[in-house]
Tab-separated table of C-alpha atoms and ligand atoms in Angstrom:
chain	number	residue	atom	x	y	z
A	1	MET	CA	-55.234	-107.346	225.013
A	2	GLY	CA	-58.703	-106.232	223.861
A	3	SER	CA	-60.246	-106.194	227.294
A	4	SER	CA	-58.352	-105.513	230.505
A	5	ASP	CA	-60.699	-107.931	232.292
A	6	PRO	CA	-60.767	-111.150	230.264
A	7	ARG	CA	-63.737	-113.507	230.493
A	8	LEU	CA	-62.296	-117.005	230.212
A	9	VAL	CA	-63.502	-120.578	230.527
A	10	LEU	CA	-61.102	-123.407	231.325
A	11	LEU	CA	-62.252	-126.853	230.208
A	12	GLY	CA	-60.391	-130.105	230.780
A	13	ARG	CA	-60.945	-133.533	232.216
A	14	GLN	CA	-60.796	-134.229	235.942
A	15	GLY	CA	-57.256	-133.761	237.229
A	16	ALA	CA	-56.141	-131.781	234.160
A	17	GLY	CA	-55.119	-128.877	236.413
A	18	LYS	CA	-58.099	-126.550	235.930
A	19	GLY	CA	-58.191	-125.538	239.599
A	20	THR	CA	-54.417	-125.130	239.820
A	21	GLN	CA	-54.109	-123.037	236.658
A	22	SER	CA	-57.372	-121.062	236.988
A	23	THR	CA	-56.216	-119.773	240.351
A	24	ARG	CA	-52.959	-118.553	238.809
A	25	LEU	CA	-54.613	-117.073	235.718
A	26	ALA	CA	-57.211	-115.223	237.788
A	27	GLU	CA	-54.437	-113.797	239.994
A	28	HIS	CA	-52.374	-112.863	236.947
A	29	TYR	CA	-55.247	-110.918	235.374
A	30	GLY	CA	-56.750	-109.666	238.653
A	31	VAL	CA	-60.128	-111.259	237.936
A	32	MET	CA	-62.375	-113.656	239.853
A	33	HIS	CA	-61.686	-117.401	239.891
A	34	VAL	CA	-65.055	-119.134	239.842
A	35	SER	CA	-65.161	-122.860	240.516
A	36	THR	CA	-68.572	-124.445	240.958
A	37	GLY	CA	-66.878	-127.472	242.569
A	38	ASP	CA	-65.187	-125.188	245.144
A	39	MET	CA	-68.494	-123.440	245.832
A	40	PHE	CA	-70.217	-126.771	246.478
A	41	ARG	CA	-67.375	-128.105	248.663
A	42	THR	CA	-67.317	-124.909	250.752
A	43	GLN	CA	-71.076	-125.106	251.306
A	44	ALA	CA	-70.842	-128.808	252.147
A	45	ALA	CA	-68.060	-128.161	254.690
A	46	GLN	CA	-70.292	-125.516	256.291
A	47	GLY	CA	-73.094	-128.082	256.436
A	48	THR	CA	-75.704	-125.972	254.635
A	49	ALA	CA	-78.725	-127.826	253.209
A	50	PHE	CA	-77.673	-126.803	249.719
A	51	GLY	CA	-74.074	-127.981	250.244
A	52	LEU	CA	-75.151	-131.324	251.671
A	53	GLU	CA	-77.510	-131.883	248.748
A	54	ALA	CA	-74.709	-131.127	246.253
A	55	LYS	CA	-72.326	-133.404	248.179
A	56	ARG	CA	-74.567	-136.434	247.619
A	57	TYR	CA	-74.073	-136.067	243.870
A	58	MET	CA	-70.405	-135.173	244.094
A	59	ASP	CA	-69.361	-138.089	246.295
A	60	ALA	CA	-70.972	-140.499	243.833
A	61	GLY	CA	-69.145	-138.835	240.939
A	62	GLU	CA	-72.450	-137.643	239.462
A	63	LEU	CA	-73.113	-134.158	238.119
A	64	VAL	CA	-75.118	-131.776	240.261
A	65	PRO	CA	-78.401	-131.133	238.357
A	66	ASP	CA	-78.255	-128.305	235.825
A	67	GLU	CA	-80.983	-126.193	237.430
A	68	ILE	CA	-79.068	-126.024	240.735
A	69	VAL	CA	-75.765	-125.165	239.049
A	70	VAL	CA	-77.219	-122.551	236.703
A	71	GLY	CA	-79.073	-120.899	239.597
A	72	VAL	CA	-75.826	-120.540	241.554
A	73	ILE	CA	-73.937	-119.031	238.616
A	74	GLU	CA	-76.777	-116.759	237.607
A	75	GLU	CA	-76.856	-115.201	241.063
A	76	SER	CA	-73.154	-114.348	240.776
A	77	MET	CA	-73.370	-112.907	237.289
A	78	VAL	CA	-76.032	-110.269	237.553
A	79	PRO	CA	-74.736	-106.849	236.391
A	80	GLY	CA	-72.900	-105.217	239.261
A	81	GLY	CA	-72.511	-108.632	240.972
A	82	PRO	CA	-69.166	-110.281	241.738
A	83	LEU	CA	-68.925	-111.696	238.233
A	84	GLY	CA	-70.042	-108.610	236.371
A	85	GLY	CA	-66.435	-108.053	235.181
A	86	GLY	CA	-63.681	-110.471	234.199
A	87	PHE	CA	-63.446	-114.062	235.392
A	88	VAL	CA	-61.921	-117.483	234.928
A	89	LEU	CA	-64.603	-120.152	235.021
A	90	ASP	CA	-63.374	-123.543	236.248
A	91	GLY	CA	-65.702	-126.557	236.043
A	92	PHE	CA	-68.584	-124.571	234.604
A	93	PRO	CA	-70.121	-125.026	232.107
A	94	ARG	CA	-69.905	-128.784	231.818
A	95	THR	CA	-73.069	-129.684	229.945
A	96	LEU	CA	-74.421	-128.212	226.702
A	97	HIS	CA	-77.416	-126.919	228.603
A	98	GLN	CA	-75.102	-125.047	231.009
A	99	ALA	CA	-73.097	-123.605	228.085
A	100	ARG	CA	-76.264	-122.239	226.497
A	101	GLU	CA	-77.497	-120.883	229.805
A	102	LEU	CA	-74.152	-119.161	230.339
A	103	ASP	CA	-74.494	-117.489	226.930
A	104	ARG	CA	-77.946	-116.310	227.928
A	105	VAL	CA	-76.831	-114.946	231.305
A	106	ILE	CA	-73.849	-113.019	229.884
A	107	SER	CA	-75.375	-112.189	226.498
A	108	GLY	CA	-74.467	-108.513	226.652
A	109	ASP	CA	-70.791	-109.197	227.362
A	110	PRO	CA	-69.733	-112.526	225.820
A	111	LEU	CA	-66.792	-114.800	226.595
A	112	ASP	CA	-63.369	-113.879	225.242
A	113	LEU	CA	-61.815	-117.331	225.115
A	114	VAL	CA	-62.414	-120.978	226.014
A	115	ILE	CA	-59.310	-123.031	226.744
A	116	ASP	CA	-59.353	-126.823	226.612
A	117	LEU	CA	-56.550	-127.943	228.905
A	118	ASP	CA	-55.549	-131.268	227.411
A	119	VAL	CA	-54.171	-134.030	229.641
A	120	PRO	CA	-54.565	-137.712	228.697
A	121	ARG	CA	-56.621	-140.053	230.847
A	122	GLU	CA	-53.590	-142.172	231.965
A	123	ILE	CA	-51.940	-139.098	233.511
A	124	VAL	CA	-54.948	-137.677	235.358
A	125	PHE	CA	-55.344	-140.822	237.479
A	126	ASP	CA	-51.907	-140.293	239.028
A	127	ARG	CA	-52.558	-136.608	239.626
A	128	ILE	CA	-55.892	-137.254	241.325
A	129	ALA	CA	-54.512	-140.058	243.497
A	130	GLY	CA	-51.936	-137.634	244.942
A	131	ARG	CA	-54.199	-134.587	245.220
A	132	ARG	CA	-54.877	-132.977	248.598
A	133	VAL	CA	-57.125	-129.930	249.029
A	134	CYS	CA	-57.593	-127.323	251.763
A	135	GLU	CA	-61.009	-127.808	253.339
A	136	SER	CA	-61.362	-124.083	254.033
A	137	CYS	CA	-60.043	-122.188	250.992
A	138	GLN	CA	-59.891	-125.112	248.505
A	139	ARG	CA	-56.249	-124.501	247.599
A	140	VAL	CA	-54.950	-127.506	245.679
A	141	TYR	CA	-51.809	-129.442	246.708
A	142	HIS	CA	-50.218	-132.738	245.753
A	143	VAL	CA	-48.382	-135.272	247.923
A	144	ASN	CA	-45.259	-134.366	245.914
A	145	LEU	CA	-45.809	-130.638	246.602
A	146	PRO	CA	-47.363	-130.488	250.088
A	147	PRO	CA	-47.911	-127.422	252.313
A	148	GLU	CA	-44.901	-126.274	254.346
A	149	LYS	CA	-46.065	-127.848	257.586
A	150	ASP	CA	-48.196	-130.732	258.623
A	151	TRP	CA	-50.964	-130.667	256.049
A	152	THR	CA	-51.933	-127.186	257.173
A	153	CYS	CA	-52.760	-124.817	254.338
A	154	ASP	CA	-50.015	-122.259	253.572
A	155	THR	CA	-52.669	-119.724	252.561
A	156	CYS	CA	-55.286	-119.941	255.330
A	157	GLY	CA	-54.133	-122.487	257.934
A	158	GLY	CA	-57.031	-124.846	257.119
A	159	ASP	CA	-56.809	-128.645	257.124
A	160	VAL	CA	-55.487	-130.137	253.907
A	161	ARG	CA	-56.968	-133.532	253.065
A	162	GLN	CA	-58.085	-135.859	250.306
A	163	ARG	CA	-61.348	-135.001	248.542
A	164	ASP	CA	-64.285	-137.304	249.293
A	165	ASP	CA	-64.909	-137.776	245.546
A	166	ASP	CA	-61.326	-138.808	244.760
A	167	THR	CA	-62.118	-142.509	245.191
A	168	GLU	CA	-61.352	-144.835	242.276
A	169	GLU	CA	-65.055	-145.493	241.670
A	170	ALA	CA	-66.122	-141.836	241.682
A	171	VAL	CA	-63.178	-140.828	239.468
A	172	GLU	CA	-64.172	-143.470	236.865
A	173	ARG	CA	-67.716	-142.130	236.858
A	174	ARG	CA	-66.578	-138.487	236.644
A	175	LEU	CA	-64.356	-139.272	233.665
A	176	GLU	CA	-67.190	-141.158	231.960
A	177	LEU	CA	-69.512	-138.174	232.430
A	178	TYR	CA	-66.797	-135.865	231.136
A	179	GLU	CA	-66.718	-137.752	227.822
A	180	ARG	CA	-70.490	-137.893	227.573
A	181	GLU	CA	-71.583	-134.480	228.857
A	182	THR	CA	-68.610	-132.126	228.618
A	183	VAL	CA	-66.815	-133.107	225.397
A	184	PRO	CA	-69.821	-131.871	223.325
A	185	ILE	CA	-69.157	-128.396	224.747
A	186	VAL	CA	-65.732	-128.447	223.110
A	187	GLN	CA	-67.400	-128.734	219.679
A	188	TYR	CA	-69.937	-126.063	220.667
A	189	TYR	CA	-67.218	-123.505	221.474
A	190	ARG	CA	-65.113	-124.552	218.489
A	191	ALA	CA	-68.050	-123.742	216.196
A	192	LEU	CA	-68.269	-120.312	217.854
A	193	GLY	CA	-64.571	-119.723	217.120
A	194	LEU	CA	-63.772	-119.364	220.833
A	195	LEU	CA	-61.887	-122.605	221.494
A	196	ILE	CA	-58.166	-123.130	221.820
A	197	LEU	CA	-56.439	-126.353	222.845
A	198	VAL	CA	-53.501	-126.103	225.273
A	199	ASP	CA	-51.246	-129.004	226.238
A	200	GLY	CA	-51.611	-129.492	230.012
A	201	VAL	CA	-48.761	-132.010	230.366
A	202	GLY	CA	-45.501	-130.813	231.911
A	203	GLU	CA	-44.428	-128.816	234.960
A	204	GLY	CA	-47.067	-126.472	236.387
A	205	ASP	CA	-44.989	-123.367	235.549
A	206	GLU	CA	-44.508	-124.534	231.996
A	207	VAL	CA	-48.269	-125.079	231.536
A	208	PHE	CA	-48.973	-121.660	233.043
A	209	GLU	CA	-46.591	-120.009	230.550
A	210	ARG	CA	-48.392	-121.735	227.677
A	211	LEU	CA	-51.723	-120.471	228.990
A	212	VAL	CA	-50.564	-116.871	229.341
A	213	LYS	CA	-49.030	-117.030	225.864
A	214	VAL	CA	-52.309	-118.115	224.238
A	215	CYS	CA	-54.215	-115.486	226.206
A	216	VAL	CA	-51.854	-112.775	224.979
A	217	GLU	CA	-52.101	-114.040	221.388
A	218	GLN	CA	-55.838	-114.640	221.319
A	219	LEU	CA	-57.037	-111.641	223.295
A	220	SER	CA	-54.985	-109.002	221.535
B	1	AP5	P1	-64.713	-130.060	240.379
B	1	AP5	O1	-64.273	-129.634	241.714
B	1	AP5	O2	-64.804	-129.075	239.300
B	1	AP5	O3	-63.848	-131.280	239.975
B	1	AP5	P2	-63.477	-131.922	238.565
B	1	AP5	O4	-64.116	-131.402	237.359
B	1	AP5	O5	-63.679	-133.358	238.843
B	1	AP5	O6	-62.014	-131.503	238.295
B	1	AP5	P3	-60.898	-131.658	239.337
B	1	AP5	O7	-61.046	-130.602	240.373
B	1	AP5	O8	-60.883	-133.101	239.763
B	1	AP5	O9	-59.562	-131.427	238.482
B	1	AP5	P4	-58.767	-130.122	238.146
B	1	AP5	O10	-58.689	-130.055	236.648
B	1	AP5	O11	-59.277	-128.923	238.855
B	1	AP5	O12	-57.311	-130.494	238.672
B	1	AP5	P5	-56.428	-129.861	239.870
B	1	AP5	O13	-55.968	-128.486	239.523
B	1	AP5	O14	-57.108	-130.080	241.168
B	1	AP5	O15	-66.160	-130.736	240.510
B	1	AP5	C1	-66.407	-131.696	241.524
B	1	AP5	C2	-67.844	-132.182	241.442
B	1	AP5	O16	-68.744	-131.062	241.672
B	1	AP5	C3	-68.296	-132.752	240.095
B	1	AP5	O17	-67.946	-134.107	239.952
B	1	AP5	C4	-69.806	-132.524	240.178
B	1	AP5	O18	-70.415	-133.465	241.024
B	1	AP5	C5	-69.909	-131.168	240.877
B	1	AP5	N1	-69.898	-130.055	239.916
B	1	AP5	C6	-68.997	-129.041	239.853
B	1	AP5	N2	-69.292	-128.216	238.855
B	1	AP5	C7	-70.399	-128.715	238.261
B	1	AP5	C8	-71.165	-128.320	237.148
B	1	AP5	N3	-70.858	-127.236	236.428
B	1	AP5	N4	-72.252	-129.079	236.812
B	1	AP5	C9	-72.592	-130.171	237.510
B	1	AP5	N5	-71.895	-130.608	238.575
B	1	AP5	C10	-70.810	-129.899	238.941
B	1	AP5	O19	-55.130	-130.829	239.776
B	1	AP5	C11	-55.200	-132.200	240.124
B	1	AP5	C12	-53.917	-132.635	240.838
B	1	AP5	O20	-52.849	-132.577	239.908
B	1	AP5	C13	-53.513	-131.743	242.022
B	1	AP5	O21	-52.982	-132.509	243.044
B	1	AP5	C14	-52.457	-130.812	241.413
B	1	AP5	O22	-51.529	-130.398	242.413
B	1	AP5	C15	-51.816	-131.727	240.384
B	1	AP5	N6	-51.320	-130.994	239.210
B	1	AP5	C16	-51.885	-129.887	238.625
B	1	AP5	N7	-51.152	-129.503	237.569
B	1	AP5	C17	-50.110	-130.384	237.465
B	1	AP5	C18	-49.011	-130.533	236.550
B	1	AP5	N8	-48.816	-129.673	235.525
B	1	AP5	N9	-48.171	-131.570	236.731
B	1	AP5	C19	-48.349	-132.458	237.755
B	1	AP5	N10	-49.369	-132.359	238.664
B	1	AP5	C20	-50.235	-131.351	238.504
B	2	MG	MG1	-60.748	-128.563	240.290
């Protein structure tokens, strides 16, 4: 691998497994997992003004405005900050404006690879319907793979519950916005020669192996 601390972006539609796989990839490479959705949910659970503002957009399935999102990321990415080294970005960028702003913020040390985790629309509905998430640490579960006891998080002991934006209506809207706002980013990164498509269908372990394989191939 060229860099010991890879700088990766994971794209993919809602329910594709970005959160699940980014957590594993970040652990595997010993880098930060950065999910803007997790940041917003944590702030909302703490009841901060910022979190509650973001939650209004999230619960309706709308995107949080670019200026808010970019501000949050920019703070984390200043040299010497928590994201000064390697990272796996999950759920950011998701508009062309955000992608360009990310380039600007990290201009001295660009991305290594952008992975488009591909899962068809029919499959993500089932995954989202069964998803449960820890309110405290945001660890992702599924009704078919629950925590060991009583919907209490195995990692932190927090309450594991359904996300407020996993309603049928909000999911439809999120998927619509994905096609409109996020798919153009795929072309943007393809033109930069950074994009690789990975099949996200199959067992979680199998998908993880595919991801590590492309990282090894592409980052060497
Ligand atoms: P965010 O939290 O990023 O949600 P999302 O994009 O809607 O994506 P999801 O978290 O729904 O899916 P995922 O791909 O992470 O799947 P997961 O691993 O959980 O954003 C939420 C909201 O915040 C946005 O709608 C927006 O309002 C706001 N926001 C965030 N970032 C923003 C930004 N940059 N700009 C503007 N607004 C922003 O997996 C899903 C389920 O499937 C789980 O139950 C999991 O256990 C299961 N699963 C995973 N892998 C497999 C597998 N291989 N086989 C079977 N099941 C699997
Ligand atoms: Mg997620």
